[in-house]
Coordinates of C-alpha atoms in Angstrom, one line a residue:
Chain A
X443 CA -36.5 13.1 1.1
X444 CA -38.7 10.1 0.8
X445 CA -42.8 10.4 2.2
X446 CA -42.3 9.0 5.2
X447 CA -39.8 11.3 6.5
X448 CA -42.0 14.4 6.1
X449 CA -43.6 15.3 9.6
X450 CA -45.7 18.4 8.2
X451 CA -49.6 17.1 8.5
X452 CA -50.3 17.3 4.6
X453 CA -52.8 14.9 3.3
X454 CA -50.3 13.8 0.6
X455 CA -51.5 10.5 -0.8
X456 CA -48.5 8.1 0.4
X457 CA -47.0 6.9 -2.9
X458 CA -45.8 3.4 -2.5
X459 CA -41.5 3.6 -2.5
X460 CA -40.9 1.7 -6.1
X461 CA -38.0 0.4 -6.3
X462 CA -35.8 1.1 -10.1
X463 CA -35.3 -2.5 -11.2
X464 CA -31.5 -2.5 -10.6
X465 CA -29.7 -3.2 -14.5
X466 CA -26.4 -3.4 -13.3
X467 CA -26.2 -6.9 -13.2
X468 CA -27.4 -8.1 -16.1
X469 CA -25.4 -5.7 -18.7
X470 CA -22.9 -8.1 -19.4
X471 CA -25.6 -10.6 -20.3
X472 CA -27.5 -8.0 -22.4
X473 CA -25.0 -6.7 -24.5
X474 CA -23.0 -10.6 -25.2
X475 CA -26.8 -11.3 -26.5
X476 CA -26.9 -8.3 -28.6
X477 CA -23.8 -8.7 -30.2
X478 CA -24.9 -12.4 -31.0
X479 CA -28.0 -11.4 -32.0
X480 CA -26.2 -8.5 -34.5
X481 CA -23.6 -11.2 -35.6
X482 CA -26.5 -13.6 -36.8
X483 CA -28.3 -11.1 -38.5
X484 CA -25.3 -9.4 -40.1
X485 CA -24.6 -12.8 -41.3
X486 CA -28.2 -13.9 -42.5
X487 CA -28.8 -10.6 -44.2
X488 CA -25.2 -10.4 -46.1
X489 CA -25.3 -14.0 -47.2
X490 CA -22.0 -14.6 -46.1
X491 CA -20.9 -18.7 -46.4
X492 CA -20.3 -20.4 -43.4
X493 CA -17.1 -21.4 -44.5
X494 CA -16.2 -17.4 -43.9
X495 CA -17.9 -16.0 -41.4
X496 CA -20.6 -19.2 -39.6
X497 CA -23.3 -17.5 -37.7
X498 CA -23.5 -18.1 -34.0
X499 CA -26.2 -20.4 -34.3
X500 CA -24.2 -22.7 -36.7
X501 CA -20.9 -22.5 -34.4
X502 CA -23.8 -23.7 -31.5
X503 CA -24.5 -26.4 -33.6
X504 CA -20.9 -27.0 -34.2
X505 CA -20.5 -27.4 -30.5
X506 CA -23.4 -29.5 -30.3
X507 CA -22.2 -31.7 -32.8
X508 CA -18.6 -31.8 -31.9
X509 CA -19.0 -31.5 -27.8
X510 CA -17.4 -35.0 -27.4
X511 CA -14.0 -33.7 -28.8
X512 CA -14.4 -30.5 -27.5
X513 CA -15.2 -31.1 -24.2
X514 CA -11.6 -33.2 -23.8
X515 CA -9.8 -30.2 -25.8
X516 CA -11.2 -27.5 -23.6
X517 CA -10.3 -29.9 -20.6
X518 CA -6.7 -30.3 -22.2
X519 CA -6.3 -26.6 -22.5
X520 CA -8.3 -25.4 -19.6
X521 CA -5.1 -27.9 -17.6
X522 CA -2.2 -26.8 -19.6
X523 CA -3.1 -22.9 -18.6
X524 CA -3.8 -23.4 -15.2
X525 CA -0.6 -25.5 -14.8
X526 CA 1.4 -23.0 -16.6
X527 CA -0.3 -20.5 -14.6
X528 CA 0.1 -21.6 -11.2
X529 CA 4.3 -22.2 -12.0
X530 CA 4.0 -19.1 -13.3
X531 CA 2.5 -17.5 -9.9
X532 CA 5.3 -19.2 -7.6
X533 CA 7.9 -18.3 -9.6
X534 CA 7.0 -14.9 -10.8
X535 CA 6.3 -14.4 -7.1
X536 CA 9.9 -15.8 -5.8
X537 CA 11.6 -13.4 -8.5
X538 CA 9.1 -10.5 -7.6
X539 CA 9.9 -10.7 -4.3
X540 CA 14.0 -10.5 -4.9
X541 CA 13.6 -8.1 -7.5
X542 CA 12.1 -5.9 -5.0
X543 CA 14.3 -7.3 -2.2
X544 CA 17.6 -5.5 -3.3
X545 CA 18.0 -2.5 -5.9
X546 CA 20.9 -4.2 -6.7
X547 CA 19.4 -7.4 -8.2
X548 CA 16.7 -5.6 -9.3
X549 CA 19.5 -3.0 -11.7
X550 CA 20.8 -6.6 -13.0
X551 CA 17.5 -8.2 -13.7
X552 CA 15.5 -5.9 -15.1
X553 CA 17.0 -5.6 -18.5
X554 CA 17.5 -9.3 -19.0
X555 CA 13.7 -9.6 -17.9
X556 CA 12.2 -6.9 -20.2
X557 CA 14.4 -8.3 -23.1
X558 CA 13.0 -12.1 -22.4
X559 CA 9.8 -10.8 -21.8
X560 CA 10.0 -9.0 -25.7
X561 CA 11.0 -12.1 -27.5
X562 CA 8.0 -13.7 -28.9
X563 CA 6.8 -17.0 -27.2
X564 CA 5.6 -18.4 -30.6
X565 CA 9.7 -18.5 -31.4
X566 CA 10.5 -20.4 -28.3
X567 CA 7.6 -23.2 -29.0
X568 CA 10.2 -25.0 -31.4
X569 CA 12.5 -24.7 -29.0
X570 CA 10.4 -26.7 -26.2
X571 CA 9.2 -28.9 -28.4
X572 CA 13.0 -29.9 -29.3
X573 CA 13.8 -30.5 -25.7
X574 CA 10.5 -31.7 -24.3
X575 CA 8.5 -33.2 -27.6
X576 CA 5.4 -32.4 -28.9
X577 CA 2.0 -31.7 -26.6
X578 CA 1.5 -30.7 -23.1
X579 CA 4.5 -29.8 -21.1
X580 CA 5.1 -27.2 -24.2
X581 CA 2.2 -25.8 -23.9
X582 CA 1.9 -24.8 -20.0
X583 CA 5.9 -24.1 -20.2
X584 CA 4.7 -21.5 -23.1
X585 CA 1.7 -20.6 -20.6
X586 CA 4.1 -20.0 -17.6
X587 CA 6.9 -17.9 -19.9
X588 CA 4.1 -15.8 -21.1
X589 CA 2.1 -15.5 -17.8
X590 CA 5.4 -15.0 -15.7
X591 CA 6.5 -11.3 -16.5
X592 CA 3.4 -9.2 -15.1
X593 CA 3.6 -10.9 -11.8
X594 CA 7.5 -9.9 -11.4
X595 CA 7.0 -6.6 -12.5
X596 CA 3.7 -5.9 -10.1
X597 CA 4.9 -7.7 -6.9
X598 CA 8.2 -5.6 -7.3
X599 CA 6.7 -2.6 -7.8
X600 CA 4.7 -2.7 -5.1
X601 CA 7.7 -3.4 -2.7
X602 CA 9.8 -0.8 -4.7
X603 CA 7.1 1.9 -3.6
X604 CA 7.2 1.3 0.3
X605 CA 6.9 5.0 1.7
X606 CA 10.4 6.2 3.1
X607 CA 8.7 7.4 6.1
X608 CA 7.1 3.8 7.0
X609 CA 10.4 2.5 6.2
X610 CA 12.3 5.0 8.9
X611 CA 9.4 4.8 11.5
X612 CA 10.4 0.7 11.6
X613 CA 14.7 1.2 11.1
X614 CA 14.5 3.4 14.2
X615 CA 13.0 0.4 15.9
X616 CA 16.0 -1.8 14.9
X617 CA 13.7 -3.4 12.2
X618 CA 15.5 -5.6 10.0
X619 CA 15.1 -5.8 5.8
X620 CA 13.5 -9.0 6.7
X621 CA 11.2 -7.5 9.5
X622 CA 10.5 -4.7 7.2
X623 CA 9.4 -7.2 4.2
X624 CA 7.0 -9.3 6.1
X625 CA 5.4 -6.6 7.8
X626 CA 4.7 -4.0 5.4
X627 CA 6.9 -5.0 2.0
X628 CA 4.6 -8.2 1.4
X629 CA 1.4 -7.4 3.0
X630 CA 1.8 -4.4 0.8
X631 CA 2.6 -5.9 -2.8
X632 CA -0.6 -7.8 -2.6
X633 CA -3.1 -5.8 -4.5
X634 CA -0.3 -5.2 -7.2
X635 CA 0.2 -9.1 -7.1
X636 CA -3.7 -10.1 -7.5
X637 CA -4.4 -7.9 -9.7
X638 CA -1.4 -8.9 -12.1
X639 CA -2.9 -12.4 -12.0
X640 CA -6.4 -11.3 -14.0
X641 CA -3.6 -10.5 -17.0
X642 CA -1.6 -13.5 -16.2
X643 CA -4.2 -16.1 -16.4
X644 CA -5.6 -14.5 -19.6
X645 CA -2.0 -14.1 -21.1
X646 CA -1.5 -17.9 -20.2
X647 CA -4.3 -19.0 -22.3
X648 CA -2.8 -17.1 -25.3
X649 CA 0.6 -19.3 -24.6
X650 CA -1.0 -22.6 -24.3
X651 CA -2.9 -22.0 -27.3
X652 CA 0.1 -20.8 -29.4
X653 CA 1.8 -23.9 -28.4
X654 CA -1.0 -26.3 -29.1
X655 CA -1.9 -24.8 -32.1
X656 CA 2.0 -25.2 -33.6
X657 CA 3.1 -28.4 -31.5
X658 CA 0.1 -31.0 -30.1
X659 CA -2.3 -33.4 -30.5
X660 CA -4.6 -32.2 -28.2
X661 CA -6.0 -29.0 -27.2
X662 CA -7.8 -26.2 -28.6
X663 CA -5.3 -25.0 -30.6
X664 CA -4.7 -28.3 -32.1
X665 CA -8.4 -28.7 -32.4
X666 CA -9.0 -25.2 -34.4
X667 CA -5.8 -25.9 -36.1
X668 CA -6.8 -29.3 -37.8
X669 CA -10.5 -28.4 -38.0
X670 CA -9.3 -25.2 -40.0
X671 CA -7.0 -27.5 -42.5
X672 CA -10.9 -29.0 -43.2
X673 CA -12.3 -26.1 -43.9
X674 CA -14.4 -26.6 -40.8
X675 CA -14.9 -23.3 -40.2
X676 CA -17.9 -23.2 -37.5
X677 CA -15.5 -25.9 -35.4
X678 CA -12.9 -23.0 -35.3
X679 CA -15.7 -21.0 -34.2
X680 CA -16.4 -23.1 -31.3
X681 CA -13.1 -23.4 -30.5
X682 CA -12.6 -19.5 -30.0
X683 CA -16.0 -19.5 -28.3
X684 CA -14.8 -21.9 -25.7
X685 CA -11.7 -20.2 -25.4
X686 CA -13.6 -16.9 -24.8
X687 CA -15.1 -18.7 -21.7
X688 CA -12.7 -20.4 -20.3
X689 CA -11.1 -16.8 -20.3
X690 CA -13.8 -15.1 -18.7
X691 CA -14.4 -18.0 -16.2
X692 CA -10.5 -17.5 -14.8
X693 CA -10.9 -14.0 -15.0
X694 CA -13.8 -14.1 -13.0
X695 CA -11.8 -16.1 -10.6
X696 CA -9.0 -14.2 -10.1
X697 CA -11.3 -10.8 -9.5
X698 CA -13.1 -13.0 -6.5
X699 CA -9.8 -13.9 -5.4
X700 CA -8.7 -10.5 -5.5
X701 CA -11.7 -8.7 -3.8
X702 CA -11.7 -11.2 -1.0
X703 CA -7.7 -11.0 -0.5
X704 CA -7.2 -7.2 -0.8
X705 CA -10.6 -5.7 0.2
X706 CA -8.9 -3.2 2.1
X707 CA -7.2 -1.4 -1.2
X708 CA -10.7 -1.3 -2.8
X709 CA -11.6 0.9 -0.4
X710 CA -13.0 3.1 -2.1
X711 CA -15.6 0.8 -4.2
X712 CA -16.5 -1.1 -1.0
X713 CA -16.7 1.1 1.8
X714 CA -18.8 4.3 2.0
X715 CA -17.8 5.9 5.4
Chain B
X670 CA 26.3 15.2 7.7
X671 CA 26.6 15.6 3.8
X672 CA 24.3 13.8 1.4
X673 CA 25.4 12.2 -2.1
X674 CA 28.8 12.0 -1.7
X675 CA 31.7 14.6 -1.9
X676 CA 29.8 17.3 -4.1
X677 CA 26.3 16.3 -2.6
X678 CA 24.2 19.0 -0.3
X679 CA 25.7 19.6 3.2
X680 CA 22.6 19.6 4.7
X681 CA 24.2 20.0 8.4
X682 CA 27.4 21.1 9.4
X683 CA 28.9 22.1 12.9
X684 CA 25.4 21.4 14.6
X685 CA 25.7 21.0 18.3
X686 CA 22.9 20.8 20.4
X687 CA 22.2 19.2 23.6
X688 CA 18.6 17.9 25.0
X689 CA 18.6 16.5 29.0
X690 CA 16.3 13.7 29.9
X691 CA 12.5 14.0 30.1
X692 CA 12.8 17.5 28.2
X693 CA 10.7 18.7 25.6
X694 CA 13.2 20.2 22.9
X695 CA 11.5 22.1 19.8
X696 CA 13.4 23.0 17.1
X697 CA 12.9 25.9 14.5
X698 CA 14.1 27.0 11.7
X699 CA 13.3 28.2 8.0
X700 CA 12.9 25.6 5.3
X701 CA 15.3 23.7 4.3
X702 CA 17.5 23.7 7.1
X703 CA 18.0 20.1 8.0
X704 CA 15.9 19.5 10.9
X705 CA 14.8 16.5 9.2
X706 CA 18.4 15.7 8.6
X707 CA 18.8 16.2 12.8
X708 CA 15.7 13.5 13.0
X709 CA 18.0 11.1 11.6
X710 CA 20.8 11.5 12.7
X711 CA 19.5 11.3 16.3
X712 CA 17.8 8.1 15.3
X713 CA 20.5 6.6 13.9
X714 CA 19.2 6.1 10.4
X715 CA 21.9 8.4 9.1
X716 CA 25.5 8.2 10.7
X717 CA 27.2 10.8 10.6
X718 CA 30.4 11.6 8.4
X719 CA 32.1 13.8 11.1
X720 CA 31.3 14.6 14.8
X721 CA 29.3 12.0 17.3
X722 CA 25.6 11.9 18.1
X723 CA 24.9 10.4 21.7
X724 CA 22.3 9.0 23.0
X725 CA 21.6 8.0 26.5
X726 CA 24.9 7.5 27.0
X727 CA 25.5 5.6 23.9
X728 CA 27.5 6.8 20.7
X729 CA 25.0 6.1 18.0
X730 CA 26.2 3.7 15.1
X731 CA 23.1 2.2 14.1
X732 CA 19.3 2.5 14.2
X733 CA 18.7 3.2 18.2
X734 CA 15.4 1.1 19.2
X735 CA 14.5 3.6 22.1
X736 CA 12.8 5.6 20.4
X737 CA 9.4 6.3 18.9
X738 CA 9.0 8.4 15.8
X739 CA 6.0 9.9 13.7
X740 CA 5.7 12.2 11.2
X741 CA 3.8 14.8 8.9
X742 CA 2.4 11.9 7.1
X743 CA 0.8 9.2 9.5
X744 CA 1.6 6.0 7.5
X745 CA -0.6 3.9 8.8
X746 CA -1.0 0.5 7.2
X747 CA -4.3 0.1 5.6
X748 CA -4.7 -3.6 5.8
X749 CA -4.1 -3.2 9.7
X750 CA -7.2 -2.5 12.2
X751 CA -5.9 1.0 14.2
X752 CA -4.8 -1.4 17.1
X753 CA -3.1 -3.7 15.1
X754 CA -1.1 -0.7 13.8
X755 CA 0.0 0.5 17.0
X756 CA 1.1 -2.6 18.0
X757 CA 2.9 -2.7 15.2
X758 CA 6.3 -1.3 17.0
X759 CA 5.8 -4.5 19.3
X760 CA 6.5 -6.8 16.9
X761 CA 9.6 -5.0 15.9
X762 CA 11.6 -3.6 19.1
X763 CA 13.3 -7.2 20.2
X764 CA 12.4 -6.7 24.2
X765 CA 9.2 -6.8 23.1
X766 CA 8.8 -9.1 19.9
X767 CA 9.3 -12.5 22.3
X768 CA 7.1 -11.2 24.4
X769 CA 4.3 -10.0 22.7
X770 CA 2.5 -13.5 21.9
X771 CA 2.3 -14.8 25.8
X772 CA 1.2 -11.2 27.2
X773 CA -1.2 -10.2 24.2
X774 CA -3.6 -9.2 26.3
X775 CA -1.7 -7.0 28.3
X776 CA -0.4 -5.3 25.5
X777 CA -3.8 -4.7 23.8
X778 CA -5.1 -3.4 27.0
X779 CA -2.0 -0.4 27.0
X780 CA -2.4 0.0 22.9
X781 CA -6.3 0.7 24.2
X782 CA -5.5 2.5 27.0
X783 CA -3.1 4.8 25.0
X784 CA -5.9 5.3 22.5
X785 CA -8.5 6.1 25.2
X786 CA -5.5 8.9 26.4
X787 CA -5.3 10.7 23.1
X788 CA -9.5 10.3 22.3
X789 CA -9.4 7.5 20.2
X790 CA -11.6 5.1 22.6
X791 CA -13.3 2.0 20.8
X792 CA -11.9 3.2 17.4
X793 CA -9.4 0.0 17.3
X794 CA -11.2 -2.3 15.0
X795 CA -11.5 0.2 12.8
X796 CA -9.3 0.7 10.0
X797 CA -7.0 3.9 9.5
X798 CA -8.7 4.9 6.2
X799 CA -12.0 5.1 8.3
X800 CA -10.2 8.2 10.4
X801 CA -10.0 11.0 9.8
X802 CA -6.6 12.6 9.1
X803 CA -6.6 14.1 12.9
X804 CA -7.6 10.8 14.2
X805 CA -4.9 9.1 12.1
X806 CA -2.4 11.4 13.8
X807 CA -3.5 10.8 17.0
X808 CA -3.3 6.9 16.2
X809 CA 0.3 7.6 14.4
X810 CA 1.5 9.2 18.0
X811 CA -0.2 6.0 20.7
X812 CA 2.0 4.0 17.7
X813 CA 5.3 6.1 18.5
X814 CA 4.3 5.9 22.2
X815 CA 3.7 2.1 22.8
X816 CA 6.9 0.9 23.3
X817 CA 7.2 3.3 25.8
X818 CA 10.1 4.9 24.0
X819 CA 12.6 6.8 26.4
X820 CA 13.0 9.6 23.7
X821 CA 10.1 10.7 21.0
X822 CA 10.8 12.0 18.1
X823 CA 8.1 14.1 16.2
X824 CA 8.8 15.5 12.4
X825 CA 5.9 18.5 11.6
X826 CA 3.2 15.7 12.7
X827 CA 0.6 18.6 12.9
X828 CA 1.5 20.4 9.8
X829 CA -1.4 18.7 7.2
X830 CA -4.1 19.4 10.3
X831 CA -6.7 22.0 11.0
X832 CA -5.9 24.4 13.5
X833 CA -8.8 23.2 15.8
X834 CA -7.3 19.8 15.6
X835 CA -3.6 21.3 16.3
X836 CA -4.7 22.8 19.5
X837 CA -6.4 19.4 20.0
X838 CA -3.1 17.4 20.1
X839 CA -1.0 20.3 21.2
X840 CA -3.1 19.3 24.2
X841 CA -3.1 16.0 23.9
X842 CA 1.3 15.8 23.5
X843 CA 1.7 18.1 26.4
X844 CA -0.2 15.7 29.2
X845 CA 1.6 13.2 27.8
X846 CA 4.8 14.5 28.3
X847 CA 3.5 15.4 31.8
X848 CA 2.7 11.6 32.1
X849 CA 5.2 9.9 30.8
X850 CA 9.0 10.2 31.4
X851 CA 9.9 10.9 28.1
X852 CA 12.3 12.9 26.1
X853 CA 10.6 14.5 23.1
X854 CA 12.2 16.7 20.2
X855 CA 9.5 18.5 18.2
X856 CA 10.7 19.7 14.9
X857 CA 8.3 21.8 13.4
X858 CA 8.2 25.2 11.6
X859 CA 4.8 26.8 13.7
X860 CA 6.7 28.8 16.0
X861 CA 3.5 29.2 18.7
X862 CA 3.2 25.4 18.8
X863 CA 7.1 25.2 19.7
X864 CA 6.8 27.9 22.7
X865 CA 3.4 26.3 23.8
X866 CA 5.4 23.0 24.1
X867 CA 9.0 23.1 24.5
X868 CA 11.1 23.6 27.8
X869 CA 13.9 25.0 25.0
X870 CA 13.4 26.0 21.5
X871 CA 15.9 25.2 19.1
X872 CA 16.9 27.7 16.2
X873 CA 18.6 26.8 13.7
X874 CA 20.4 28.1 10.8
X875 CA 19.6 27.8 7.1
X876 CA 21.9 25.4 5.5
X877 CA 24.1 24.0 6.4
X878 CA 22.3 23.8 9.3
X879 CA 23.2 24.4 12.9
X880 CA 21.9 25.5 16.5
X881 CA 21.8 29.6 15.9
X882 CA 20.1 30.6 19.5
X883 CA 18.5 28.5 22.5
X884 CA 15.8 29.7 23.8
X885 CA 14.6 28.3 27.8
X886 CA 11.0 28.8 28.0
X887 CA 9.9 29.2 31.5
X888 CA 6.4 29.6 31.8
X889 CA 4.7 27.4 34.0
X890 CA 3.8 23.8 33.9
X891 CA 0.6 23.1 32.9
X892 CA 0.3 25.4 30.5
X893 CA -3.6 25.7 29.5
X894 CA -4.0 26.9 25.6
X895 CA -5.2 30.2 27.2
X896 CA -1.6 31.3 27.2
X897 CA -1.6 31.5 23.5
X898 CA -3.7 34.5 23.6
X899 CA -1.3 36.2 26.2
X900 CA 1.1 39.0 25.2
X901 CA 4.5 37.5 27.7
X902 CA 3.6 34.3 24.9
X903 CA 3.8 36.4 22.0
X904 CA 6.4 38.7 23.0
X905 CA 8.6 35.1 22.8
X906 CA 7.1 34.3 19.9
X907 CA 7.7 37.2 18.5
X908 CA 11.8 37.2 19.2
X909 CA 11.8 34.0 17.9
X910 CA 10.3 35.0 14.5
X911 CA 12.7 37.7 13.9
X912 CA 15.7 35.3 14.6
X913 CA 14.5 33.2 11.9
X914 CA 14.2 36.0 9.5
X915 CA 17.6 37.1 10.0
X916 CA 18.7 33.5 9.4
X917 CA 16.9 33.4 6.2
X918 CA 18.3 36.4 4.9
X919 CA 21.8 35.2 6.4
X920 CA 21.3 32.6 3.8

């Protein structure tokens, strides 16, 4: 009960309400500048060569240095991801949505899906790359292959997991598949579909970097790839530090999107009563 | 009706019942009897293998859109507001669905209206998962009610509830069967709720299901939750509970 509230006539000096400074916020920026700050001193304090382990303030002057080049690679990467992405959103969504549609589709697909979905995408590259050359339509085809698969399996489960009872509430009232799909199947996959795309767009950025790094001549693969045949060690750095943001920039993305889309299955985060 | 195919469970077999227009039919029974079997059968989601169900007149062959349903479990849709859930059925039944754009207004005013009926006044912009469970019942049933269903069909949909809330819609389902023409089978397994409601009370066997005994209740019309507490009420209540007994150890 806070001072003001009491109604008993006791002199009590009134304490000024102090607010606790609220952390919360700026954890992740604590703890990324602690494991920078342990990284340089690990590497100071060992001695190890740059050409092993460069400490972060070398790979910052790597970026620095290089930003020209790897401003356009991250650009070049950053497009091949979000292209490979998005196809893989339509699509995955399309398929999802049939998947779920019929049992029957879903029995035949599955197995071929889960097998795809097992073959490694760094074996399909050469493959692209005979049929579409070298650089960037391999890369956000291995983006969309890799990307693809969570969003199948998420919007389908969520239509495979309609309750009976919803579903015999709307037959009785002559509903059709169709009626019962756009009013509840679809509205009700889409938590299950926005949160598959936080691992999609992450998953895409490990695709379009496999295929850069084996078959371009731009990207950040390609640009860690050739600055690692130098024995340019704190470039590779930068490279996986850019990656790292780009990463968390999406993902941040896709968590907005998600919050603002499907509030109403975060209920319990959100709303308090 | 059997489910699963030649070996699967008969779940009803030989059931014949009959329920006239604008009555309130309960039926009882112990678990696993197939009432819930009966709920679908009379709604058309399950035909059956042998003998006919008829409805208003019609032989039933697929999904009847007359009538309103609800169930143990409210199923609301949580991205819908509590109005935009009962109106859900709108959008569905066809009479209404080409309707339902030019006359909004109307209809929102009877989805409100309904709501104000059952207690639920001003709580339409809310959404179901800021009810409570007895307040998502009572929005489950204005739902099942606002297409204005000729026959209501109600599965336990005040078993998960507090008994203070039970008596609460108990009241709340018996004026609107006094203001409504509508037909309404109750299948539930609280015996005093079935006498407190029902015209007849259904009993049926334990599987493979059918009608054992039927039971006219006569007392008078309104009945005021007062008559619980009365002995004529629990001498019928009474009869009825040994009847089920005997059917369970029939089975």
């Amino acid at each position: 009960m806070s001072a003001t509230e009491t109604s008993e006539p006791v002199a009590l000096p009134v304490e000024p309400e102090r607010k606790p400074f609220n952390w919360l916020p700026l954890m992740p920026w604590i703890y990324t500048v602690a494991l920078f700050v342990l990284w340089e001193l690990g590497v100071r304090l060992s001695g190890l060569p740059h050409t092993i382990l460069p400490a972060p303030t070398r790979i910052f002057e790597a970026i620095v240095q290089y930003w020209g080049a790897i401003q356009r690679h991250s650009l070049q990467t950053l497009y091949t991801t979000t292209v490979g992405f998005l196809l893989a959103v339509v699509a995955g969504m399309a398929l999802g949505l049939l998947v779920g549609w019929s049992r029957m589709i879903y029995a035949g697909l599955y197995p071929i899906m889960v097998g795809f979905n097992a073959i490694p995408k760094v074996a399909v590259v050469p493959i692209l790359v005979i049929w579409f050359g070298i650089g960037t339509i391999p890369a956000i085809l291995t983006a969309f292959l890799i990307a693809f698969f969570p969003i199948v399996v998420n919007v389908a489960t969520g239509l495979a997991t309609i309750e009976p009872e919803t579903e015999d509430v709307l037959r009785a009232l002559g509903a059709k598949k169709m009626d019962i799909m756009l009013k509840v199947g679809i509205p009700r996959s889409m938590p299950y579909f926005f949160g598959s795309l936080k691992i999609a767009i992450t998953l895409a950025f490990v695709g379009s970097v496999i295929s850069e790094t084996i078959a371009a001549n731009s990207g950040l693969g390609f640009m860690m790839a050739s600055a690692q045949s130098q024995f340019n060690v704190p470039l590779v750095f930068a490279g996986l530090v850019m990656l790292a943001i780009e990463g968390i920039a999406m993902y941040a993305l896709m968590a907005w999107i998600e919050k603002r889309t499907t509030g109403w299955a975060h209920r319990s985060q959100t709303m308090a009563g | 009706m059997r489910y699963g195919g030649a070996d699967g469970t008969l779940a009803v077999s030989g059931l014949e019942m009959a329920v006239k227009r604008g009555e309130f039919a309960a039926v009882v029974g112990p678990s696993g009897c197939g009432k819930s079997t009966l709920m679908k059968l009379v709604t058309g989601l399950h035909i059956p293998q042998r003998g006919v169900v008829t409805v208003a007149g019609t032989h039933v062959t697929k999904p009847v859109s007359i009538v309103g349903m609800a169930f143990q479990n409210p199923t609301m849709l949580p991205w819908r507001t509590t109005l935009d859930n009962v109106l859900l059925p709108l959008e569905i039944v066809e009479k209404h669905k080409k309707r339902l754009r030019r006359h909004k207004k109307e209809y929102v005013e009877q989805a409100e209206h309904l709501l104000e009926t059952v207690g639920l006044k001003g709580f339409g912009s809310k959404y179901p998962w800021q009810l409570s469970g007895g307040m998502q019942q009572r929005a489950n049933l204005c739902r099942a009610l606002i297409h204005e269903p000729d026959l209501l069909m109600l599965d336990e949909p005040f078993g998960a509830l507090d008994a203070f809330t039970r008596e609460e819609l108990w009241q709340v389902i018996r004026d609107l069967h006094a203001s409504q023409d509508v037909t309404i089978v109750l299948v539930t397994h609280d015996l005093r709720e079935a006498v407190f409601l029902a015209d007849t009370v259904h009993v049926m066997s334990a599987r493979p299901g059918r009608i054992l005994k039927v039971h006219d209740i006569t007392f008078e019309r309104p009945r005021d939750i007062s008559l619980m507490y009365e002995s004529r009420f629990n001498d019928v209540v009474q009869a009825l509970r040994g009847e089920i007994a005997d059917a369970r150890v029939a089975a």
